[in-house]
């Protein structure tokens, strides 16, 4: 059984060796400890003393050759032993190693691992080391609305400048829902410090809605301060405002044909059913100022104009931008304004004034095929209209069964501000307007 | 309680521990016949004999090593550095042998040794005899580092250091040896290593220091109180390992930190404290952690320059004003 | 090369008489065990199983083997970083020594020390030290502890001739003589401090003469002769035990391998190495055994084979042993293991 002599590691740092000279020739007897070859390492030319004994039967490399550690370089065996086949095999293995591949390494052990020190650390991915089994990460809540709150990360003001705040001030702002962009810092270089946020009046605090998505599997996610605010406000609304609900089915055949005509007649805006419904609400509210109100405990606020909120679904949740003074806008202008606000809502670029203070809100889940639903009032406005899907249905017309377009709307009203009859009168007018929709163009 | 000087309190600790355990011995330059360069070992030679109060030649490296070797075989040596300025000659022994023997041997050795002596700037001794060494020792895993600020703490902590099974660097102060204070005379009065002490309670700002620096901090705190600012003063007592719990409790309350030390700023104790506090308590900080340190120069001899280099209560007050945003 | 060159290739006759048949048979087997172990270590190093610094004892076997044969169980041994032999002679097994070289938890220092830091505290082997000369004060401290508690123990302290120019050497020998400490200091003068020849580093080349400066006996001995090594050490150990007097021994020896594994050995000629191989300490002992009829060639052959097998077994054991557990990285720093806080900068993964 011949012995394969491999390129030894003669220094701690060498990864390959260059043969300087063979110190024995073929046919020479070699004892353990005999100098076998001079090898040039990364440090110097060093003498390689054999670990094994036998007769030198084959030399696999020549002076000047550079081979990696563990590569076969010679064969020792008994005098006269035929090692032609073994030599061929080892030459193939050597060629493989030199080519950088593992090659065929038959019965031999795998080549010695080279010293690791200078190799780049082989790591599957940076991400794999970036997060060792650390404590469960605390998700940083992403504010749905843009330049808002005392998040842990440095907020940015409307001009894109980093807001300077002490870590403690940020934490206090986060807890209290204070918008740091509205706070003047009294510390060095305008740094916001604890005392700047600790005693703020409530109007400086952030309103608005945000949501954190829940992932497929049950995961306990720490809710954002925004989300907590939304929850609190919805509970407050549902618990403090005595809700009642009015539902009505609307014949939408003319709405359908009108929309088609409008969109055929102009290119400025592809009018949607939602645009028509929003405009219908504005028209109806102009006739019913007693519904465009807010309950304020000891007083009732009657809004000067229609501050029309509309719910927008985002990946992260829901937000209701507000079209200011919607009663001053025509159908097309209203539709454009709605798109502009919805677009910025999706980009999380709304300012807080743009999603607060709705006098009336419309929530449309028709695109999801919802027949009808009831919505929770979005304060300060006293009413919210929930819009179901516009769909073809079997209808009775003049005693005949026919196919018609129908739409179901449900009005949620705060009974403290809007009595049942008033709500009903508003809804009835809304139905009339939707069923004879030409007035929407006026 | 009895009133005694720092020197006497340390002497009492040595006396009690040597009487308690025959494996304890004191070795160093001039500790015996001369009665101690600073008289901390006064009377011990007469009481315990020359085998246990051992005068050495001026060879810090070798008598530090002799102490470590004897500790490896189970003795409990107390090695006096006449001053810690001379411990630099023994640093190889302290770092490479005392601190590492347990690890290098896979846990086969315990090295229960105390290196003690005066540390820190003194008065008009120029650069080689007037410096703070604590941050060097604190860098070394395997060592514990203790620096008391009062006679009472000194006694309780020195006894604890002698009984501890790890190598302890016990840093005294030449300028405090004469300081008097009430010292417990309880039969077995020992303070725990690794615990801070709140020397003064307050709610507005946390001052963290040790050894002589505590007295700068307390002086500043008194002056600040006149001005309506209540500073909490934490005495680290053990510099390594650090008692972060006590520090965290204070910082959560005050949101502001000033560290006070006489050593150089680069890589100093304040640097480590600032790192740990910003890391562990980031959300509780209302201002950057601020350090008061000695100036970044070797100690000059001239009195006016020395005074400029060393921190003072006034420097502490200025730092407090900064972290409290007071102009 | 001096005296070794001219004398016959046998151990000193008088010393051999004093050592006796049984002890010569024992020390020969120990030397062969060390030789085969070190050869195996070299081979494992070449194959990448052992890394870092690895200083082999090949050529110097007679020094530690002869000296340690003069000790009692209760005595102490400490040496520098060329320490595999001292470990094997004093309580460490080939298995736990090889495992330490491999960085395995089954090593005699649980994989914390490596080649330079072998320990068997319970058996009085106190390392394995890497800073030249810095363990000489520790040995002096062992002597001090022996005196302090009147234990009657003796310490052997080995170091290379490179350490003789360090301050720690002078300070320690002065203290040992001043305080009457039972320590025997043995310089293993293998003529090269790494690559610097003795005469290029020391103004005095008869090193034993340095003892005079400390007021202690100094003696030079042929460190290739295990019997002579035993005899001289035995005398010094008795002096230490009975008279509480230290001794300084200069053991003149030679290492056949480089200083460490990556030493190209350009500072000496191949002829010089070959010359010294004529007085190989293992061969001298073997010839003496055969000459005196204290062992047959068959016996010495069998001992050699057993040594080979032990070395092979040790390598297999080391290879199959586990590495230390990562979670134990904070062990052995303080008596109470450190509690790593994941938020601290000092965590093993530095999770900042």
PDB file of C-alpha atoms in Angstrom, chain A residues 3 7-13 23 33 35 38 43-47 49 51-52 69 109 112-113 115 132-135, chain C residues 39 42-53 256-257 260-266 270 274 277 323 342 349 351:
ATOM      1  CA  UNK A   3       1.829   6.299   0.929  1.00  0.00           C
ATOM      2  CA  UNK A   7       2.101  19.353   0.655  1.00  0.00           C
ATOM      3  CA  UNK A   8       2.490  20.017   4.388  1.00  0.00           C
ATOM      4  CA  UNK A   9       1.589  23.137   6.269  1.00  0.00           C
ATOM      5  CA  UNK A  10       4.997  24.357   7.369  1.00  0.00           C
ATOM      6  CA  UNK A  11       3.879  27.706   8.741  1.00  0.00           C
ATOM      7  CA  UNK A  12       0.724  28.747  10.464  1.00  0.00           C
ATOM      8  CA  UNK A  13      -0.174  31.125   7.685  1.00  0.00           C
ATOM      9  CA  UNK A  23      16.188  16.447  -1.621  1.00  0.00           C
ATOM     10  CA  UNK A  33      12.494  12.679   9.753  1.00  0.00           C
ATOM     11  CA  UNK A  35      14.708  15.904   4.651  1.00  0.00           C
ATOM     12  CA  UNK A  38      12.744  22.277   0.259  1.00  0.00           C
ATOM     13  CA  UNK A  43       7.723  33.032   5.084  1.00  0.00           C
ATOM     14  CA  UNK A  44      10.831  31.353   3.756  1.00  0.00           C
ATOM     15  CA  UNK A  45      12.249  28.282   2.098  1.00  0.00           C
ATOM     16  CA  UNK A  46      11.834  25.487   4.634  1.00  0.00           C
ATOM     17  CA  UNK A  47      12.911  21.915   4.678  1.00  0.00           C
ATOM     18  CA  UNK A  49      11.120  16.368   6.721  1.00  0.00           C
ATOM     19  CA  UNK A  51       6.647  11.917   8.326  1.00  0.00           C
ATOM     20  CA  UNK A  52       6.642   8.544   6.638  1.00  0.00           C
ATOM     21  CA  UNK A  69      -1.782  22.467   1.158  1.00  0.00           C
ATOM     22  CA  UNK A 109      -8.644  11.841   2.954  1.00  0.00           C
ATOM     23  CA  UNK A 112      -6.297  19.553   4.615  1.00  0.00           C
ATOM     24  CA  UNK A 113      -8.289  22.648   5.266  1.00  0.00           C
ATOM     25  CA  UNK A 115      -5.581  28.081   7.485  1.00  0.00           C
ATOM     26  CA  UNK A 132     -28.424  36.179  15.915  1.00  0.00           C
ATOM     27  CA  UNK A 133     -31.100  34.554  18.048  1.00  0.00           C
ATOM     28  CA  UNK A 134     -31.736  37.835  19.752  1.00  0.00           C
ATOM     29  CA  UNK A 135     -34.738  38.741  21.836  1.00  0.00           C
TER      30      UNK A 135
ATOM     31  CA  UNK C  39       6.422  13.939  15.974  1.00  0.00           C
ATOM     32  CA  UNK C  42       4.188  18.059  13.988  1.00  0.00           C
ATOM     33  CA  UNK C  43       2.277  15.855  11.608  1.00  0.00           C
ATOM     34  CA  UNK C  44      -1.094  17.071  12.885  1.00  0.00           C
ATOM     35  CA  UNK C  45       0.143  20.637  12.571  1.00  0.00           C
ATOM     36  CA  UNK C  46       1.144  20.016   8.974  1.00  0.00           C
ATOM     37  CA  UNK C  47      -2.305  18.660   8.240  1.00  0.00           C
ATOM     38  CA  UNK C  48      -3.961  21.721   9.765  1.00  0.00           C
ATOM     39  CA  UNK C  49      -5.434  20.127  12.882  1.00  0.00           C
ATOM     40  CA  UNK C  50      -3.220  22.213  15.157  1.00  0.00           C
ATOM     41  CA  UNK C  51      -2.740  25.926  14.697  1.00  0.00           C
ATOM     42  CA  UNK C  52      -1.035  28.865  16.304  1.00  0.00           C
ATOM     43  CA  UNK C  53       2.372  28.566  17.889  1.00  0.00           C
ATOM     44  CA  UNK C 256      16.389  19.537  16.426  1.00  0.00           C
ATOM     45  CA  UNK C 257      13.297  21.332  15.167  1.00  0.00           C
ATOM     46  CA  UNK C 260       8.203  26.945  16.361  1.00  0.00           C
ATOM     47  CA  UNK C 261       6.581  25.316  13.392  1.00  0.00           C
ATOM     48  CA  UNK C 262       7.208  28.149  10.974  1.00  0.00           C
ATOM     49  CA  UNK C 263      10.934  28.532  11.526  1.00  0.00           C
ATOM     50  CA  UNK C 264      13.057  28.299   8.371  1.00  0.00           C
ATOM     51  CA  UNK C 265      16.203  27.881  10.573  1.00  0.00           C
ATOM     52  CA  UNK C 266      18.509  30.065   8.558  1.00  0.00           C
ATOM     53  CA  UNK C 270      22.293  21.710   8.602  1.00  0.00           C
ATOM     54  CA  UNK C 274      23.307  16.673  12.063  1.00  0.00           C
ATOM     55  CA  UNK C 277      21.860  14.272  16.183  1.00  0.00           C
ATOM     56  CA  UNK C 323     -14.759  21.846  20.884  1.00  0.00           C
ATOM     57  CA  UNK C 342     -27.366  40.406  25.948  1.00  0.00           C
ATOM     58  CA  UNK C 349     -21.384  38.372  19.801  1.00  0.00           C
ATOM     59  CA  UNK C 351     -24.668  42.587  19.881  1.00  0.00           C
TER      60      UNK C 351
END
